[in-house]
Coordinates of C-alpha atoms and ligand atoms in Angstrom, one line a residue:
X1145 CA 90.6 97.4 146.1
X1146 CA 87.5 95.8 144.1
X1147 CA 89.8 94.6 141.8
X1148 CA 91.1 92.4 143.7
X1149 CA 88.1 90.9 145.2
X1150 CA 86.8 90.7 141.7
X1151 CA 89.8 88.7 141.3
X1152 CA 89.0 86.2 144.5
X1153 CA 85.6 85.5 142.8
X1154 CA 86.7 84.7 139.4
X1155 CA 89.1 82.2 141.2
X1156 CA 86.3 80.0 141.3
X1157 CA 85.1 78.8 138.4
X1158 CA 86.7 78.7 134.5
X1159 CA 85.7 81.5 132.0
X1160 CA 85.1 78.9 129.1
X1161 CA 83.4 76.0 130.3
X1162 CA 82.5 77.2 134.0
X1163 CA 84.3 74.0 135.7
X1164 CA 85.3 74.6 139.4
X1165 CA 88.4 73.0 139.1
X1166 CA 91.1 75.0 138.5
X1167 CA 95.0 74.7 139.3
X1168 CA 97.6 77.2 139.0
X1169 CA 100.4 76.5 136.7
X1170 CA 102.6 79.6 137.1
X1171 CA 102.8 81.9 139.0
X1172 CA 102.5 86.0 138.7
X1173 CA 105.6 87.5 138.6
X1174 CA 104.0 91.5 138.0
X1175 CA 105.0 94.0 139.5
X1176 CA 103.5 97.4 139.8
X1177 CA 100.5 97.4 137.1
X1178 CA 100.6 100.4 134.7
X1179 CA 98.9 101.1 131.6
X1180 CA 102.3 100.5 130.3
X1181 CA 101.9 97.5 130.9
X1182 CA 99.0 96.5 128.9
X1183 CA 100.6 98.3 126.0
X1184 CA 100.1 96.7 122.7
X1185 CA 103.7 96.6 121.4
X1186 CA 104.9 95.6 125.2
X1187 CA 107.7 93.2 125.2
X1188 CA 108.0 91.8 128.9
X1189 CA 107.1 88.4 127.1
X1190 CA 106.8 85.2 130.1
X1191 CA 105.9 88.0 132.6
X1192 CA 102.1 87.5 134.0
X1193 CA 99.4 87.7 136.6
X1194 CA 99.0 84.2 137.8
X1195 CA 98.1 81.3 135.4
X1196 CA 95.3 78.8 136.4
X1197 CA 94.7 75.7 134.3
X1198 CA 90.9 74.4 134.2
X1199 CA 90.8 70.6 134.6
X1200 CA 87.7 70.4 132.1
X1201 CA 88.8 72.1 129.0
X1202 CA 92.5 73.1 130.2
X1203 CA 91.8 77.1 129.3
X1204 CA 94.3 79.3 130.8
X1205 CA 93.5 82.0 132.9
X1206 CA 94.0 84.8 134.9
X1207 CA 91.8 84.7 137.8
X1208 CA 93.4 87.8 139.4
X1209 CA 93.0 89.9 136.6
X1210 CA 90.0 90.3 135.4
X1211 CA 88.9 94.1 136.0
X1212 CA 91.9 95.4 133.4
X1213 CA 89.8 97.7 132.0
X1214 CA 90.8 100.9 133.8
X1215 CA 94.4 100.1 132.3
X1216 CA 93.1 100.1 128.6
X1217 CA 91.0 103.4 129.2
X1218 CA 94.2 105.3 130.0
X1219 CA 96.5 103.5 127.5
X1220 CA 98.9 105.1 125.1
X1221 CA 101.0 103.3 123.0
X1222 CA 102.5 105.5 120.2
X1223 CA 105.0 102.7 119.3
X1224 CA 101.7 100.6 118.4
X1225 CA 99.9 104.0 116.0
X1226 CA 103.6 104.2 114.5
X1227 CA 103.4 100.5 113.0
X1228 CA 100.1 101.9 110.7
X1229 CA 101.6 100.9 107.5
X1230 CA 102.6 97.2 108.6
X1231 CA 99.2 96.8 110.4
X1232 CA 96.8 97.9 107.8
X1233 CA 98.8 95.3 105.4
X1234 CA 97.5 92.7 108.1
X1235 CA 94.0 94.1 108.2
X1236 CA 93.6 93.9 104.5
X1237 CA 95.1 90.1 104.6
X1238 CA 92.5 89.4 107.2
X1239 CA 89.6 91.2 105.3
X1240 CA 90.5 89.5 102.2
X1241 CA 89.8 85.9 104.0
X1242 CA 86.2 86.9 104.6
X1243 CA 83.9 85.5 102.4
X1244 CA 82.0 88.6 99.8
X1245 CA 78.8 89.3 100.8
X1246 CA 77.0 92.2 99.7
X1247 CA 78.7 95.6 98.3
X1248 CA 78.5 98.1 101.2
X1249 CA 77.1 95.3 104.2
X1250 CA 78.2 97.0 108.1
X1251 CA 80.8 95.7 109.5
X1252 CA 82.0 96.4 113.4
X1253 CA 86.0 95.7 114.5
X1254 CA 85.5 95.5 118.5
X1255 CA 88.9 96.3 120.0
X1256 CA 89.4 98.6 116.7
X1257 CA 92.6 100.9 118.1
X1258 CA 93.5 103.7 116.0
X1259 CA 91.2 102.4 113.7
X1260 CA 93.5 100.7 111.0
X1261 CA 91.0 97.8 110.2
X1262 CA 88.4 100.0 110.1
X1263 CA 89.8 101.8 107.6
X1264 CA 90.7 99.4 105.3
X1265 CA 87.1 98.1 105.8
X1266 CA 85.8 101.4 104.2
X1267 CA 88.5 101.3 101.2
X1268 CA 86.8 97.6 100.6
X1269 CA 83.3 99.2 100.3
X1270 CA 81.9 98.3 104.1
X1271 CA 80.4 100.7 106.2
X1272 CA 82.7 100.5 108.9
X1273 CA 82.6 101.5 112.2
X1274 CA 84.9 100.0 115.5
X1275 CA 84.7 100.6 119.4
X1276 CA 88.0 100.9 121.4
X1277 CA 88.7 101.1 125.2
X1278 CA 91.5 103.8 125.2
X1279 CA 90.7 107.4 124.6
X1280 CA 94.0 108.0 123.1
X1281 CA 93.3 105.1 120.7
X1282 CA 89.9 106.6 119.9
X1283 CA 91.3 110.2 119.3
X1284 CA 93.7 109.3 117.1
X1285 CA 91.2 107.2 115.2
X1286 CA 88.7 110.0 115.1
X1287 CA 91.2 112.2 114.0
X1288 CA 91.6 110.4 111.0
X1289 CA 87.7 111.0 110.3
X1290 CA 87.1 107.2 111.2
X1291 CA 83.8 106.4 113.1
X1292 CA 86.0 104.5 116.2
X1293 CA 83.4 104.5 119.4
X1294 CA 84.7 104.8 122.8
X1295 CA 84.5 102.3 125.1
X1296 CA 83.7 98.5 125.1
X1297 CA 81.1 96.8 123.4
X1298 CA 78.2 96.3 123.8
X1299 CA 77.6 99.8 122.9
X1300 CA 74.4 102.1 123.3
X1301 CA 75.6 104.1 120.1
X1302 CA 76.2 100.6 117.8
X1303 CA 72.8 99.3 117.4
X1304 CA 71.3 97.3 114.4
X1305 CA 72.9 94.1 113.1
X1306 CA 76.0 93.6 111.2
X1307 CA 77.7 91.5 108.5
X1308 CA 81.3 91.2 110.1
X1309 CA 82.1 91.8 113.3
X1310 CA 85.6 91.4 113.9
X1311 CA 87.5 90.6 117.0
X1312 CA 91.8 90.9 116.5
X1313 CA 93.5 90.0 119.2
X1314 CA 90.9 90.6 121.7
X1315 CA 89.4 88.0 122.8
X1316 CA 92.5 86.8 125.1
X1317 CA 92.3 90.5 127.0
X1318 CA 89.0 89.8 128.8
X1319 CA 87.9 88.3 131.6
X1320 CA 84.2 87.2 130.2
X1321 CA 85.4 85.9 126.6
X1322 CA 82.3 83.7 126.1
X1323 CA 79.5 86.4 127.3
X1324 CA 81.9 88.6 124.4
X1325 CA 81.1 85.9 121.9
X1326 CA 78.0 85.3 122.8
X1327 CA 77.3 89.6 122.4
X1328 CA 78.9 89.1 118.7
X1329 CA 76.7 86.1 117.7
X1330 CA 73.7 88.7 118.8
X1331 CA 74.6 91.4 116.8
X1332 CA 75.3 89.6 113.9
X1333 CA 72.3 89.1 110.9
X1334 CA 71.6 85.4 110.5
X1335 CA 74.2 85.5 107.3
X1336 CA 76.4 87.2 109.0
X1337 CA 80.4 86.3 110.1
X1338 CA 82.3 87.0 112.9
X1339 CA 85.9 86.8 112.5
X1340 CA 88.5 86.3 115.4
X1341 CA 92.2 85.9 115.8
X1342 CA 93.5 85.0 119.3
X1343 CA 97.4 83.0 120.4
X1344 CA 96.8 79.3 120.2
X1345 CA 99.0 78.3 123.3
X1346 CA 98.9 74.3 121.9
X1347 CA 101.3 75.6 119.0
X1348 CA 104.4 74.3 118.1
X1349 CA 106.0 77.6 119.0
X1350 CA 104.2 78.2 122.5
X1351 CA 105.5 74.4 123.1
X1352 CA 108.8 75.1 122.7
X1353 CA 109.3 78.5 124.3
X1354 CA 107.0 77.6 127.3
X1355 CA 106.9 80.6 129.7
X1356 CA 108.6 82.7 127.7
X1357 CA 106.3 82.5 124.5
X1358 CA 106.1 86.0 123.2
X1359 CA 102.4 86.0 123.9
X1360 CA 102.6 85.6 127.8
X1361 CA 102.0 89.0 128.7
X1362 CA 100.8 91.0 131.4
X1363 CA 97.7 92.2 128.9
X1364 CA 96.8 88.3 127.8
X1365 CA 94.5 87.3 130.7
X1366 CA 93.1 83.7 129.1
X1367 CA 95.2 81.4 126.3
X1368 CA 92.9 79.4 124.2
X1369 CA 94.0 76.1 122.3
X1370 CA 92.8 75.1 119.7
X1371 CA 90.0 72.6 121.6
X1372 CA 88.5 75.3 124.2
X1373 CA 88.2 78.0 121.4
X1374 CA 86.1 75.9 119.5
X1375 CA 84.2 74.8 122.4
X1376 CA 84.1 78.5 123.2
X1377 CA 82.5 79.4 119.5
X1378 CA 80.4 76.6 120.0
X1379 CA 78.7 77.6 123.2
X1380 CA 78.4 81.3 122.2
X1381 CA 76.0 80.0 118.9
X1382 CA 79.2 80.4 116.6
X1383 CA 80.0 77.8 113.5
X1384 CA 83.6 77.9 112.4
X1385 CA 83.5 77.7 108.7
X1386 CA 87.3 78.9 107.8
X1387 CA 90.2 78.2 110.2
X1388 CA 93.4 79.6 109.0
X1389 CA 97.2 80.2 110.3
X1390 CA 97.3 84.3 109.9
X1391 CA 100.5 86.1 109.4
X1392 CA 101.3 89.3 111.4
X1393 CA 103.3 92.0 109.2
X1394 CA 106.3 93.8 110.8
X1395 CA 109.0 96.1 109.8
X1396 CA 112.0 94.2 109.6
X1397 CA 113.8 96.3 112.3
X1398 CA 111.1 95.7 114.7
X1399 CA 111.0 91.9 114.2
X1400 CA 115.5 92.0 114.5
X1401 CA 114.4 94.3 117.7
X1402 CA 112.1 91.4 119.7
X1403 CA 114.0 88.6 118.2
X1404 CA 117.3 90.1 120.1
X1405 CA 115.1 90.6 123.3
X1406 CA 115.6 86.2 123.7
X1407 CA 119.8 86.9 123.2
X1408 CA 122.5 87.8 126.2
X1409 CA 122.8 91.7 126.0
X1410 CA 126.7 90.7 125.1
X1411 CA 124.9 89.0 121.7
X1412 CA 122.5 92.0 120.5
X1413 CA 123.8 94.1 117.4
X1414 CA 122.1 97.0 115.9
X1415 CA 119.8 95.9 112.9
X1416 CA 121.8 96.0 109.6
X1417 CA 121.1 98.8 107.6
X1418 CA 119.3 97.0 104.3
X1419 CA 116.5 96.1 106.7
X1420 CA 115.2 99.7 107.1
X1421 CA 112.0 100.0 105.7
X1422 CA 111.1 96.7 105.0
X1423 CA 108.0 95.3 105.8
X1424 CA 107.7 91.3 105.9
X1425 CA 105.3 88.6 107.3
X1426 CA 105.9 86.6 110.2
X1427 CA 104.0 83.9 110.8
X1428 CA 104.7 81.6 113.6
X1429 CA 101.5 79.7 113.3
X1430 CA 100.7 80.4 116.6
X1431 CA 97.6 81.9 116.1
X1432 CA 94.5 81.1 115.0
X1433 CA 92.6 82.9 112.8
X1434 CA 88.6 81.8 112.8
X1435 CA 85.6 82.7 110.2
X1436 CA 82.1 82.0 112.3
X1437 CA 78.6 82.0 111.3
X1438 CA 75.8 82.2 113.3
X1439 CA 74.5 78.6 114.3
X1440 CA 71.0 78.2 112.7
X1441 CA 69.6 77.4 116.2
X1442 CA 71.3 80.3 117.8
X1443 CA 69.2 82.6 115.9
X1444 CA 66.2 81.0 116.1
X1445 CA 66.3 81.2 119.8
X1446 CA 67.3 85.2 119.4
X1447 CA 64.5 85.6 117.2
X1448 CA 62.3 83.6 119.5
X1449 CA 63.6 85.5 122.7
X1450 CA 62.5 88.8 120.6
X1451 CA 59.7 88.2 120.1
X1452 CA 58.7 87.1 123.4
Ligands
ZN1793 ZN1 87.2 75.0 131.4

């Protein structure tokens, strides 16, 4: 399959800082691949492809799985459209953090699912628009009148430059994150801000869980800390100017439902009934939630490079 010689030649060198040097750390321990598995509200947390550690900046990758993009084309993940309400609270938190620019300035969400952050985009004045690998995804975001692109980005029907680009919980599904960043920085006006919130795997919490930190999963394919991301940023033409802790928001049954996934089966109780419909923020600080701008340089040397 040309996956997996795909897979032999991304062995070689390390997605972030292209260092040959890479050792694995743990083992895959996949089974059969689905699109189940690369489901969004999958809970198989410690179970990956094979983890390889780069000597140079110590990114985490995996090598083996870098063509996943047939599995997000075919995804459906109704569990994921369900939590709307919870994950348009965590759009809107994330939106807020952006610094105001113009009334009405474009703003892109790459990786935009059923169109949630794209919608609270528009409620905030932007004219917002998203791209999104699954087709279910993209339906269900179309059929909520929101402009939600299939595919991956670049795009041939997203042209022009933007204000915001945003990237949620992307940037640790794909195999060429700095090409991806280096894409955003592109499409971006010289004022412009990209924003991106990815698992820092240095935290506190990864630490202590190790292996079984609920963001090892089948669909994260490279774990930044906080050092390679910013090298990352750096080398796409990207200037952190905001570096925040972000919150997820979760109905309180769902957040008793994963918590009870660590326990024996003997220990697991049904969620007590004054949860239900609750919605409150997590925050593990596990992630990392970045505000860019586009590096002077790195858009003189666009501007240069078009007008060449
Ligand atoms: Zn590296």
């Amino acid at each position: 399959m040309a996956t997996q010689d795909a897979g032999r030649a991304g062995h070689s060198c390390c997605w972030i800082c292209g260092a040959q040097n890479l050792e694995l750390v743990k083992p895959s321990n996949i089974g059969n691949l689905t699109s189940e598995s690369f489901s969004i509200t999958d809970s198989h947390y410690g179970v990956t492809g094979a983890i390889y550690r780069c000597s140079g900046c110590q990114f985490l990758q995996c090598s083996e799985l870098s063509e996943v993009l047939p599995y997000y084309e075919n995804l459906v993940d109704s569990a994921y459209d369900a939590g709307r309400p919870e994950r348009s609270i965590q759009a809107r938190r994330i939106l807020e953090l952006v610094p105001k620019l113009q009334p009405g300035g474009r703003l892109l969400d790459i990786g935009a699912g059923s169109g949630f952050l794209v919608e609270q985009a528009i409620q905030m004045g932007y004219e917002a628009e998203g791209i999104e690998p699954s087709s279910w995804l993209q339906k269900t975001a179309e059929q909520r009148g929101l402009r939600v692109h299939l595919g991956t980005f670049p795009h041939r029907a997203v042209t022009g430059l933007f204000d915001i680009i945003t990237l949620i919980d992307v940037v640790e599904h794909v195999s060429q994150p700095l090409q991806l960043l280096r894409r955003i920085a592109e499409a971006l006006h010289p004022d412009g801000m990209a924003v991106l919130v990815t698992p820092d795997v240095s935290s506190f919490a990864a630490r202590v869980m190790g292996w079984k930190w609920w963001h090892f999963r089948v669909a994260h394919i490279g774990y930044f800390n906080q050092g390679n991301l910013f090298l990352a940023l750096d080398k796409a033409g990207l200037l952190p100017i905001l570096v925040r802790r972000p919150a997820w928001y979760f109905r309180a049954e769902y957040v008793w439902d994963r918590t009870h996934r660590y326990l024996p089966r003997i220990l697991r109780m049904a969620p007590p009934h004054f949860l239900a419909g609750r919605v409150m923020p997590v925050n593990l600080r596990d992630s990392w939630l970045v505000i860019c701008r586009v590096k002077a340089n790195a858009h003189e040397r666009r501007t240069a490079g078009s007008a060449a």
